[in-house]
Short mmCIF file of C-alpha atoms and ligand atoms in Angstrom, two decimals:
data_model
loop_
_atom_site.label_atom_id
_atom_site.label_comp_id
_atom_site.label_asym_id
_atom_site.label_seq_id
_atom_site.Cartn_x
_atom_site.Cartn_y
_atom_site.Cartn_z
CA UNK A 1 29.22 -77.60 43.39
CA UNK A 2 32.27 -75.97 44.95
CA UNK A 3 34.64 -74.45 42.39
CA UNK A 4 37.47 -73.41 44.69
CA UNK A 5 38.21 -76.49 46.77
CA UNK A 6 41.70 -75.38 47.70
CA UNK A 7 40.43 -72.16 49.29
CA UNK A 8 38.93 -72.19 52.80
CA UNK A 9 35.25 -71.31 53.35
CA UNK A 10 36.25 -67.74 54.20
CA UNK A 11 39.45 -65.79 53.70
CA UNK A 12 40.00 -64.02 57.03
CA UNK A 13 42.41 -61.52 58.54
CA UNK A 14 45.40 -63.30 60.09
CA UNK A 15 48.01 -60.51 60.21
CA UNK A 16 51.52 -60.43 58.76
CA UNK A 17 52.83 -63.43 60.69
CA UNK A 18 50.52 -65.84 58.88
CA UNK A 19 51.91 -68.50 56.56
CA UNK A 20 48.50 -69.06 55.02
CA UNK A 21 48.41 -67.67 51.46
CA UNK A 22 44.59 -67.51 51.57
CA UNK A 23 44.48 -65.00 54.43
CA UNK A 24 44.39 -61.22 54.65
CA UNK A 25 47.57 -59.80 56.09
CA UNK A 26 46.27 -56.22 56.41
CA UNK A 27 42.58 -56.10 55.45
CA UNK A 28 40.53 -56.56 58.58
CA UNK A 29 36.97 -55.91 57.36
CA UNK A 30 35.31 -55.11 60.70
CA UNK A 31 38.15 -53.01 62.14
CA UNK A 32 37.03 -49.43 62.72
CA UNK A 33 39.16 -46.63 61.28
CA UNK A 34 38.06 -43.01 61.60
CA UNK A 35 34.56 -44.04 62.64
CA UNK A 36 33.84 -46.58 59.87
CA UNK A 37 34.79 -50.20 59.34
CA UNK A 38 37.43 -50.95 56.73
CA UNK A 39 34.75 -52.70 54.73
CA UNK A 40 32.57 -49.58 54.73
CA UNK A 41 35.48 -47.37 53.68
CA UNK A 42 36.73 -49.59 50.91
CA UNK A 43 33.51 -50.92 49.33
CA UNK A 44 35.43 -53.50 47.28
CA UNK A 45 33.93 -54.91 44.11
CA UNK A 46 34.96 -57.75 41.79
CA UNK A 47 34.97 -57.38 38.01
CA UNK A 48 33.21 -60.21 36.15
CA UNK A 49 35.28 -59.79 33.00
CA UNK A 50 38.72 -60.25 34.53
CA UNK A 51 37.65 -62.77 37.14
CA UNK A 52 35.31 -65.01 35.14
CA UNK A 53 35.81 -64.57 31.39
CA UNK A 54 39.43 -63.54 30.86
CA UNK A 55 41.30 -66.55 29.50
CA UNK A 56 44.94 -65.47 29.73
CA UNK A 57 45.48 -65.17 25.98
CA UNK A 58 47.57 -62.32 24.57
CA UNK A 59 48.50 -61.22 21.04
CA UNK A 60 51.28 -63.83 21.06
CA UNK A 61 49.64 -66.78 22.73
CA UNK A 62 46.46 -68.77 23.18
CA UNK A 63 44.44 -69.17 26.41
CA UNK A 64 46.31 -70.53 29.43
CA UNK A 65 43.92 -70.06 32.33
CA UNK A 66 42.84 -73.30 33.97
CA UNK A 67 39.19 -72.98 34.95
CA UNK A 68 36.74 -75.66 36.04
CA UNK A 69 33.49 -73.96 35.04
CA UNK A 70 33.38 -74.89 31.39
CA UNK A 71 30.06 -76.58 30.54
CA UNK A 72 28.58 -78.51 27.63
CA UNK A 73 27.55 -75.30 25.88
CA UNK A 74 27.93 -71.52 26.28
CA UNK A 75 24.78 -71.12 28.34
CA UNK A 76 25.80 -73.85 30.76
CA UNK A 77 29.22 -72.20 31.15
CA UNK A 78 27.52 -68.86 31.79
CA UNK A 79 25.41 -70.41 34.54
CA UNK A 80 28.41 -72.13 36.12
CA UNK A 81 30.25 -68.83 36.10
CA UNK A 82 27.55 -67.20 38.19
CA UNK A 83 27.91 -69.95 40.81
CA UNK A 84 31.70 -69.73 40.82
CA UNK A 85 31.64 -65.92 40.93
CA UNK A 86 29.42 -65.79 43.99
CA UNK A 87 31.64 -68.40 45.63
CA UNK A 88 34.64 -66.08 45.22
CA UNK A 89 32.69 -63.04 46.40
CA UNK A 90 31.60 -64.90 49.52
CA UNK A 91 35.00 -66.39 50.22
CA UNK A 92 36.62 -62.97 50.00
CA UNK A 93 33.72 -61.35 51.85
CA UNK A 94 33.37 -58.82 49.00
CA UNK A 95 30.02 -57.03 48.95
CA UNK A 96 29.88 -55.66 45.40
CA UNK A 97 30.44 -56.68 41.80
CA UNK A 98 30.48 -55.17 38.29
CA UNK A 99 29.95 -56.58 34.81
CA UNK A 100 29.55 -55.85 31.10
CA UNK A 101 26.48 -57.38 29.44
CA UNK A 102 28.57 -59.70 27.24
CA UNK A 103 30.57 -60.98 30.24
CA UNK A 104 27.59 -62.67 31.81
CA UNK A 105 25.60 -64.13 28.91
CA UNK A 106 26.32 -65.54 25.43
CA UNK A 107 25.48 -63.06 22.67
CA UNK A 108 23.84 -65.81 20.56
CA UNK A 109 22.93 -65.35 16.89
CA UNK A 110 20.77 -62.25 17.20
CA UNK A 111 20.09 -59.31 19.45
CA UNK A 112 16.83 -60.96 20.46
CA UNK A 113 18.62 -64.12 21.55
CA UNK A 114 21.20 -62.11 23.48
CA UNK A 115 18.49 -60.23 25.38
CA UNK A 116 16.73 -63.49 26.22
CA UNK A 117 20.01 -65.00 27.48
CA UNK A 118 20.55 -61.92 29.64
CA UNK A 119 17.12 -62.44 31.20
CA UNK A 120 17.96 -66.03 32.16
CA UNK A 121 21.38 -65.17 33.64
CA UNK A 122 20.23 -62.05 35.48
CA UNK A 123 17.43 -64.13 37.07
CA UNK A 124 20.14 -66.42 38.38
CA UNK A 125 22.31 -63.51 39.53
CA UNK A 126 19.33 -61.96 41.30
CA UNK A 127 18.66 -65.21 43.13
CA UNK A 128 22.28 -65.29 44.31
CA UNK A 129 22.15 -61.63 45.35
CA UNK A 130 19.00 -62.24 47.38
CA UNK A 131 20.57 -65.27 49.08
CA UNK A 132 23.86 -63.56 49.96
CA UNK A 133 23.12 -59.83 50.29
CA UNK A 134 25.84 -59.10 47.72
CA UNK A 135 25.07 -55.98 45.66
CA UNK A 136 25.62 -54.65 42.15
CA UNK A 137 28.05 -51.70 42.18
CA UNK A 138 27.65 -51.09 38.45
CA UNK A 139 26.99 -52.69 35.13
CA UNK A 140 27.82 -51.46 31.66
CA UNK A 141 27.35 -52.41 28.02
CA UNK A 142 30.26 -53.72 26.02
CA UNK A 143 30.01 -51.60 22.88
CA UNK A 144 33.56 -52.10 21.63
CA UNK A 145 34.39 -55.81 21.13
CA UNK A 146 32.04 -56.77 18.29
CA UNK A 147 33.18 -55.85 14.74
CA UNK A 148 30.05 -53.67 14.28
CA UNK A 149 31.66 -51.24 16.75
CA UNK A 150 34.86 -50.84 14.75
CA UNK A 151 34.14 -47.09 14.37
CA UNK A 152 32.73 -46.62 17.86
CA UNK A 153 29.19 -46.93 19.20
CA UNK A 154 27.54 -43.60 20.05
CA UNK A 155 30.27 -41.83 18.05
CA UNK A 156 30.06 -44.19 15.09
CA UNK A 157 29.66 -42.69 11.62
CA UNK A 158 26.89 -45.25 11.07
CA UNK A 159 23.50 -44.42 12.63
CA UNK A 160 22.47 -48.10 12.63
CA UNK A 161 25.35 -48.85 14.96
CA UNK A 162 24.15 -46.00 17.19
CA UNK A 163 20.72 -47.62 17.36
CA UNK A 164 22.19 -51.05 18.19
CA UNK A 165 24.22 -49.49 21.02
CA UNK A 166 21.06 -47.83 22.30
CA UNK A 167 19.36 -51.24 22.43
CA UNK A 168 22.20 -52.56 24.60
CA UNK A 169 22.07 -49.57 26.96
CA UNK A 170 18.28 -49.77 27.22
CA UNK A 171 18.64 -53.39 28.32
CA UNK A 172 21.54 -52.45 30.60
CA UNK A 173 19.38 -49.94 32.43
CA UNK A 174 16.56 -52.44 32.75
CA UNK A 175 19.05 -54.91 34.26
CA UNK A 176 20.36 -52.17 36.55
CA UNK A 177 16.81 -51.68 37.81
CA UNK A 178 16.20 -55.41 38.17
CA UNK A 179 19.41 -55.86 40.20
CA UNK A 180 19.17 -52.50 41.93
CA UNK A 181 22.51 -51.26 40.59
CA UNK A 182 23.98 -48.30 42.48
CA UNK A 183 25.80 -46.88 39.43
CA UNK A 184 25.76 -47.31 35.67
CA UNK A 185 29.08 -46.95 33.78
CA UNK A 186 30.04 -45.84 30.30
CA UNK A 187 33.61 -46.45 29.27
CA UNK A 188 34.10 -45.12 25.75
CA UNK A 189 35.81 -48.22 24.39
CA UNK A 190 36.05 -47.05 20.79
CA UNK A 191 34.53 -43.60 21.26
CA UNK A 192 37.38 -41.67 19.70
CA UNK A 193 39.16 -41.62 16.38
CA UNK A 194 42.05 -43.01 14.42
CA UNK A 195 42.49 -39.99 12.17
CA UNK A 196 41.04 -36.48 11.91
CA UNK A 197 41.37 -36.71 8.11
CA UNK A 198 37.95 -38.38 7.95
CA UNK A 199 36.46 -37.56 11.36
CA UNK A 200 33.95 -34.88 12.32
CA UNK A 201 34.88 -34.65 15.98
CA UNK A 202 32.30 -31.99 16.87
CA UNK A 203 29.47 -34.00 15.30
CA UNK A 204 30.58 -37.21 17.03
CA UNK A 205 30.68 -35.49 20.40
CA UNK A 206 27.25 -33.93 19.88
CA UNK A 207 25.96 -37.42 19.07
CA UNK A 208 27.39 -39.14 22.12
CA UNK A 209 26.11 -36.33 24.35
CA UNK A 210 22.65 -36.90 22.87
CA UNK A 211 23.10 -40.61 23.62
CA UNK A 212 23.88 -39.93 27.31
CA UNK A 213 20.82 -37.69 27.60
CA UNK A 214 18.72 -40.50 26.12
CA UNK A 215 20.08 -42.87 28.78
CA UNK A 216 19.28 -40.41 31.59
CA UNK A 217 15.77 -39.92 30.17
CA UNK A 218 15.11 -43.65 29.94
CA UNK A 219 16.34 -44.27 33.49
CA UNK A 220 13.87 -41.63 34.69
CA UNK A 221 11.13 -43.20 32.61
CA UNK A 222 11.60 -46.65 34.16
CA UNK A 223 11.88 -45.07 37.57
CA UNK A 224 15.39 -46.25 38.36
CA UNK A 225 18.10 -43.66 38.66
CA UNK A 226 21.60 -45.05 39.24
CA UNK A 227 24.51 -42.64 39.49
CA UNK A 228 25.80 -42.43 35.92
CA UNK A 229 29.58 -42.61 35.56
CA UNK A 230 31.95 -41.88 32.69
CA UNK A 231 35.31 -43.63 32.77
CA UNK A 232 38.15 -41.63 31.18
CA UNK A 233 41.00 -43.27 29.28
CA UNK A 234 43.36 -41.47 26.88
CA UNK A 235 44.16 -44.18 24.35
CA UNK A 236 43.83 -47.88 23.62
CA UNK A 237 42.01 -49.24 21.78
CA UNK A 238 41.62 -45.98 19.81
CA UNK A 239 44.62 -43.81 19.06
CA UNK A 240 42.73 -40.93 20.59
CA UNK A 241 39.80 -41.41 22.95
CA UNK A 242 37.38 -38.56 23.59
CA UNK A 243 37.27 -39.00 27.39
CA UNK A 244 41.03 -38.49 27.61
CA UNK A 245 41.27 -37.79 31.34
CA UNK A 246 39.23 -36.41 34.23
CA UNK A 247 39.61 -32.76 33.19
CA UNK A 248 38.71 -33.40 29.53
CA UNK A 249 35.71 -35.48 30.56
CA UNK A 250 34.47 -32.76 32.93
CA UNK A 251 34.70 -30.17 30.15
CA UNK A 252 32.56 -32.48 27.98
CA UNK A 253 30.00 -33.04 30.75
CA UNK A 254 29.78 -29.31 31.41
CA UNK A 255 29.48 -28.35 27.75
CA UNK A 256 26.61 -30.77 27.24
CA UNK A 257 24.79 -30.10 30.50
CA UNK A 258 25.34 -33.58 31.92
CA UNK A 259 26.98 -32.82 35.29
CA UNK A 260 23.75 -33.28 37.20
CA UNK A 261 23.57 -36.98 36.36
CA UNK A 262 27.18 -37.97 35.65
CA UNK A 263 30.28 -38.35 37.79
CA UNK A 264 33.59 -40.06 37.01
CA UNK A 265 34.80 -43.62 37.39
CA UNK A 266 38.57 -43.27 37.60
CA UNK A 267 41.02 -46.06 36.87
CA UNK A 268 44.62 -46.06 38.06
CA UNK A 269 46.18 -47.44 34.87
CA UNK A 270 44.13 -45.05 32.72
CA UNK A 271 45.51 -42.16 34.78
CA UNK A 272 49.10 -43.21 34.17
CA UNK A 273 48.42 -43.73 30.45
CA UNK A 274 47.25 -40.10 30.37
CA UNK A 275 50.51 -39.01 31.98
CA UNK A 276 48.92 -38.40 35.38
CA UNK A 277 49.04 -40.08 38.74
CA UNK A 278 45.92 -41.78 40.10
CA UNK A 279 45.89 -39.17 42.86
CA UNK A 280 45.90 -36.37 40.28
CA UNK A 281 42.82 -37.78 38.57
CA UNK A 282 40.94 -38.29 41.84
CA UNK A 283 41.89 -34.82 43.05
CA UNK A 284 40.73 -33.29 39.76
CA UNK A 285 37.38 -35.07 40.04
CA UNK A 286 37.00 -33.88 43.63
CA UNK A 287 37.55 -30.30 42.53
CA UNK A 288 34.48 -30.69 40.33
CA UNK A 289 32.53 -32.57 43.00
CA UNK A 290 32.50 -35.47 40.55
CA UNK A 291 34.34 -38.34 42.22
CA UNK A 292 32.07 -41.30 41.53
CA UNK A 293 33.92 -44.60 41.79
CA UNK A 294 37.36 -46.15 41.35
CA UNK A 295 38.70 -48.93 39.13
CA UNK A 296 41.63 -50.35 41.06
CA UNK A 297 44.69 -51.64 39.26
CA UNK A 298 48.16 -50.44 38.36
CA UNK A 299 50.29 -50.06 35.28
CA UNK A 300 53.96 -50.80 34.86
CA UNK A 301 56.34 -47.89 34.28
CA UNK A 302 58.21 -50.09 31.80
CA UNK A 303 55.13 -50.80 29.68
CA UNK A 304 53.19 -48.18 27.75
CA UNK A 305 49.74 -49.77 27.62
CA UNK A 306 46.91 -50.79 29.90
CA UNK A 307 48.05 -53.92 31.73
CA UNK A 308 45.47 -53.88 34.55
CA UNK A 309 47.86 -55.39 37.07
CA UNK A 310 46.49 -56.01 40.57
CA UNK A 311 47.48 -53.14 42.87
CA UNK A 312 50.51 -53.81 45.06
CA UNK A 313 52.00 -50.32 45.32
CA UNK A 314 51.21 -48.93 48.78
CA UNK A 315 52.47 -45.45 47.93
CA UNK A 316 49.78 -45.05 45.27
CA UNK A 317 46.96 -46.59 47.32
CA UNK A 318 47.85 -44.38 50.30
CA UNK A 319 47.53 -41.22 48.24
CA UNK A 320 44.37 -42.50 46.54
CA UNK A 321 42.78 -43.39 49.86
CA UNK A 322 43.77 -40.01 51.27
CA UNK A 323 41.72 -38.40 48.50
CA UNK A 324 38.83 -40.76 49.22
CA UNK A 325 38.89 -39.82 52.92
CA UNK A 326 39.03 -36.14 52.05
CA UNK A 327 36.03 -36.73 49.81
CA UNK A 328 34.07 -38.04 52.79
CA UNK A 329 34.06 -41.53 51.27
CA UNK A 330 33.27 -42.92 47.86
CA UNK A 331 29.67 -44.16 48.26
CA UNK A 332 27.59 -44.89 46.21
CA UNK A 333 30.78 -45.78 44.32
CA UNK A 334 33.32 -48.34 45.39
CA UNK A 335 36.73 -49.79 44.64
CA UNK A 336 36.34 -52.20 41.76
CA UNK A 337 39.24 -54.48 40.90
CA UNK A 338 39.49 -53.85 37.18
CA UNK A 339 42.60 -56.02 37.44
CA UNK A 340 43.71 -59.27 35.90
CA UNK A 341 46.10 -62.01 36.92
CA UNK A 342 49.36 -62.19 34.97
CA UNK A 343 49.42 -64.79 32.20
CA UNK A 344 51.90 -66.81 34.26
CA UNK A 345 49.40 -67.00 37.16
CA UNK A 346 47.05 -69.38 35.39
CA UNK A 347 45.80 -71.57 38.23
CA UNK A 348 42.32 -70.88 39.51
CA UNK A 349 43.49 -70.17 43.07
CA UNK A 350 45.58 -67.29 41.71
CA UNK A 351 42.33 -65.37 41.26
CA UNK A 352 41.94 -65.25 45.03
CA UNK A 353 45.62 -64.64 45.77
CA UNK A 354 45.50 -61.69 43.38
CA UNK A 355 42.45 -60.13 45.00
CA UNK A 356 44.01 -60.66 48.42
CA UNK A 357 47.09 -58.62 47.53
CA UNK A 358 44.87 -55.94 46.00
CA UNK A 359 42.64 -55.74 49.06
CA UNK A 360 45.62 -55.78 51.44
CA UNK A 361 47.32 -53.02 49.45
CA UNK A 362 44.24 -50.80 49.70
CA UNK A 363 43.86 -51.67 53.39
CA UNK A 364 47.43 -50.52 54.00
CA UNK A 365 46.71 -47.40 51.98
CA UNK A 366 43.63 -46.71 54.10
CA UNK A 367 45.52 -47.15 57.37
CA UNK A 368 48.33 -44.83 56.30
CA UNK A 369 45.91 -42.27 54.84
CA UNK A 370 43.86 -42.22 58.05
CA UNK A 371 47.00 -41.57 60.08
CA UNK A 372 48.07 -38.80 57.68
CA UNK A 373 44.64 -37.25 58.09
CA UNK A 374 44.63 -37.57 61.88
CA UNK A 375 48.05 -35.95 62.06
CA UNK A 376 46.95 -33.18 59.64
CA UNK A 377 50.12 -34.02 57.70
CA UNK A 378 49.02 -32.49 54.39
CA UNK A 379 46.71 -29.92 55.99
CA UNK A 380 49.52 -28.34 58.00
CA UNK A 381 51.86 -28.45 55.05
CA UNK A 382 49.40 -26.69 52.77
CA UNK A 383 48.18 -24.26 55.40
CA UNK A 384 51.73 -23.06 55.90
CA UNK A 385 52.45 -22.96 52.17
CA UNK A 386 49.43 -20.76 51.36
CA UNK A 387 49.63 -18.65 54.53
CA UNK A 388 50.20 -15.45 52.53
CA UNK A 389 46.55 -15.60 51.43
CA UNK A 390 45.21 -15.43 54.99
CA UNK A 391 46.23 -11.86 55.80
CA UNK A 392 46.87 -8.51 54.13
CA UNK A 393 46.99 -8.40 50.35
CA UNK A 394 46.44 -12.18 50.07
CA UNK A 395 43.22 -11.96 52.06
CA UNK A 396 42.10 -9.11 49.79
CA UNK A 397 42.71 -11.28 46.70
CA UNK A 398 40.70 -14.15 48.12
CA UNK A 399 37.86 -11.87 49.22
CA UNK A 400 37.68 -10.33 45.75
CA UNK A 401 38.58 -6.92 47.15
CA UNK A 402 41.77 -6.46 45.12
CA UNK A 403 41.94 -5.19 41.55
CA UNK A 404 44.86 -4.88 39.15
CA UNK A 405 45.51 -1.29 40.25
CA UNK A 406 45.61 -2.05 43.99
CA UNK A 407 47.81 -5.13 43.32
CA UNK A 408 50.21 -3.09 41.17
CA UNK A 409 50.34 -0.42 43.88
CA UNK A 410 51.21 -3.12 46.41
CA UNK A 411 54.00 -4.50 44.21
CA UNK A 412 55.43 -1.01 43.60
CA UNK A 413 55.59 -0.18 47.31
CA UNK A 414 56.85 -3.48 48.74
CA UNK A 415 60.21 -4.08 47.06
CA UNK A 416 61.64 -7.50 46.10
CA UNK A 417 59.92 -10.63 47.39
CA UNK A 418 61.52 -13.15 49.70
CA UNK A 419 60.54 -16.65 48.51
CA UNK A 420 60.77 -19.83 50.58
CA UNK A 421 61.99 -23.32 49.78
CA UNK A 422 59.40 -26.13 49.61
CA UNK A 423 61.73 -28.64 51.30
CA UNK A 424 59.97 -31.31 49.22
CA UNK A 425 62.69 -33.90 49.87
CA UNK A 426 62.10 -33.58 53.60
CA UNK A 427 58.33 -33.88 53.05
CA UNK A 428 58.86 -37.13 51.13
CA UNK A 429 61.11 -38.47 53.84
CA UNK A 430 58.44 -37.83 56.48
CA UNK A 431 55.75 -39.32 54.24
CA UNK A 432 57.77 -42.53 53.87
CA UNK A 433 57.53 -43.02 57.62
CA UNK A 434 53.74 -43.41 57.26
CA UNK A 435 54.00 -46.14 54.64
CA UNK A 436 55.94 -48.79 56.50
C1 XUL B 501 39.04 -50.80 29.88
C2 XUL B 501 38.26 -50.66 31.13
C3 XUL B 501 36.89 -51.26 31.13
C4 XUL B 501 35.88 -50.45 31.84
C5 XUL B 501 34.48 -50.95 31.69
O1 XUL B 501 40.31 -50.29 29.95
O2 XUL B 501 38.72 -50.13 32.10
O3 XUL B 501 36.98 -52.53 31.67
O4 XUL B 501 36.15 -50.38 33.20
O5 XUL B 501 34.10 -51.06 30.37
CO1 CO B 502 37.97 -49.81 34.05
#
């Protein structure tokens, strides 16, 4: 069965003059930029939860999304979703996908039943992957939606909950092996606290660190070692989440000796919730050699929570893609659209239109970033700005040859310092020329 009749067999690049809504205006997958195709640079992935299971409901209203994959029962719907999902992936020529365990299969009446359902659905997914060559970027376990996880999963006060979460992750790693997942993600949905009045933060963090080590050990045991990723987010659903931002998460990974196996999965809207830009978070991760993968979306400056809007801001994607280029690429990570259609975009075709704008926005970002890199725009700017460290006393500081006495001597004998303006307004004006 075909689920998206209104969409052509393949969405292709037609340029900005096209009147076809189901066409790329900027993303030209095979076009080579800086020695790699756009497709290789961008490594786009689709998120199962937003694309297949999200129903458009919000705290004030019931589901609105019109979808044609509902079956007679939950299992039939789950199977139809796999078909429809691979149709979208193929139509958009997207090579990767991501999912939570509960997105793909009904949880049933028991853990046993859930695991059995997962086996059936992952068999079907594997078949589709083999037929199409589409690959699993990452999977994860949803350990935050069910009421048992009200106090967290690996940071829960209840050890039985911890064990249940472990059962989900064990299965998740087995699925990752079965589907040859490149990465395995942990987003700490409710790993945080509401109030310190009744929370032992140190104990909870020790526990979740133990949990991550158990996951690494089990992956080794079953002889499948995906890149593990932690996804920071400062708040929502918990008032305070432990993996607040990239820097906090790196401190955690270092403290608990997890940096060898873990990198970061950074999400744009999580960055802005933490009071950072997306670029700041990616740059921070790069400084720790820990840039793993990206969750692409954007927030709204007028709204203070995680709205997972599809990216359309070329300023942000340009700076994000500049960091990715500077990183030498993002593989084995990718750019996963952790983005959802607005409630008012409830028709099924909107799912493709939304991904098209997201992919085009990143394609434009890539083009502009490549040009900025070729022109050494930021390199020259920074080289000039830090020039004082390349000779004389600056060189001595960098080489570790200066001490407080020699620096004080220098200051005493060199009089008042002449500082220079940053001309940041001029820099921004020049940068704008790259964006349009
Ligand atoms: C929630 C979020 C998740 C993770 C995976 O804000 O980003 O979808 O990406 O659990
Ligand atoms: Co995410």
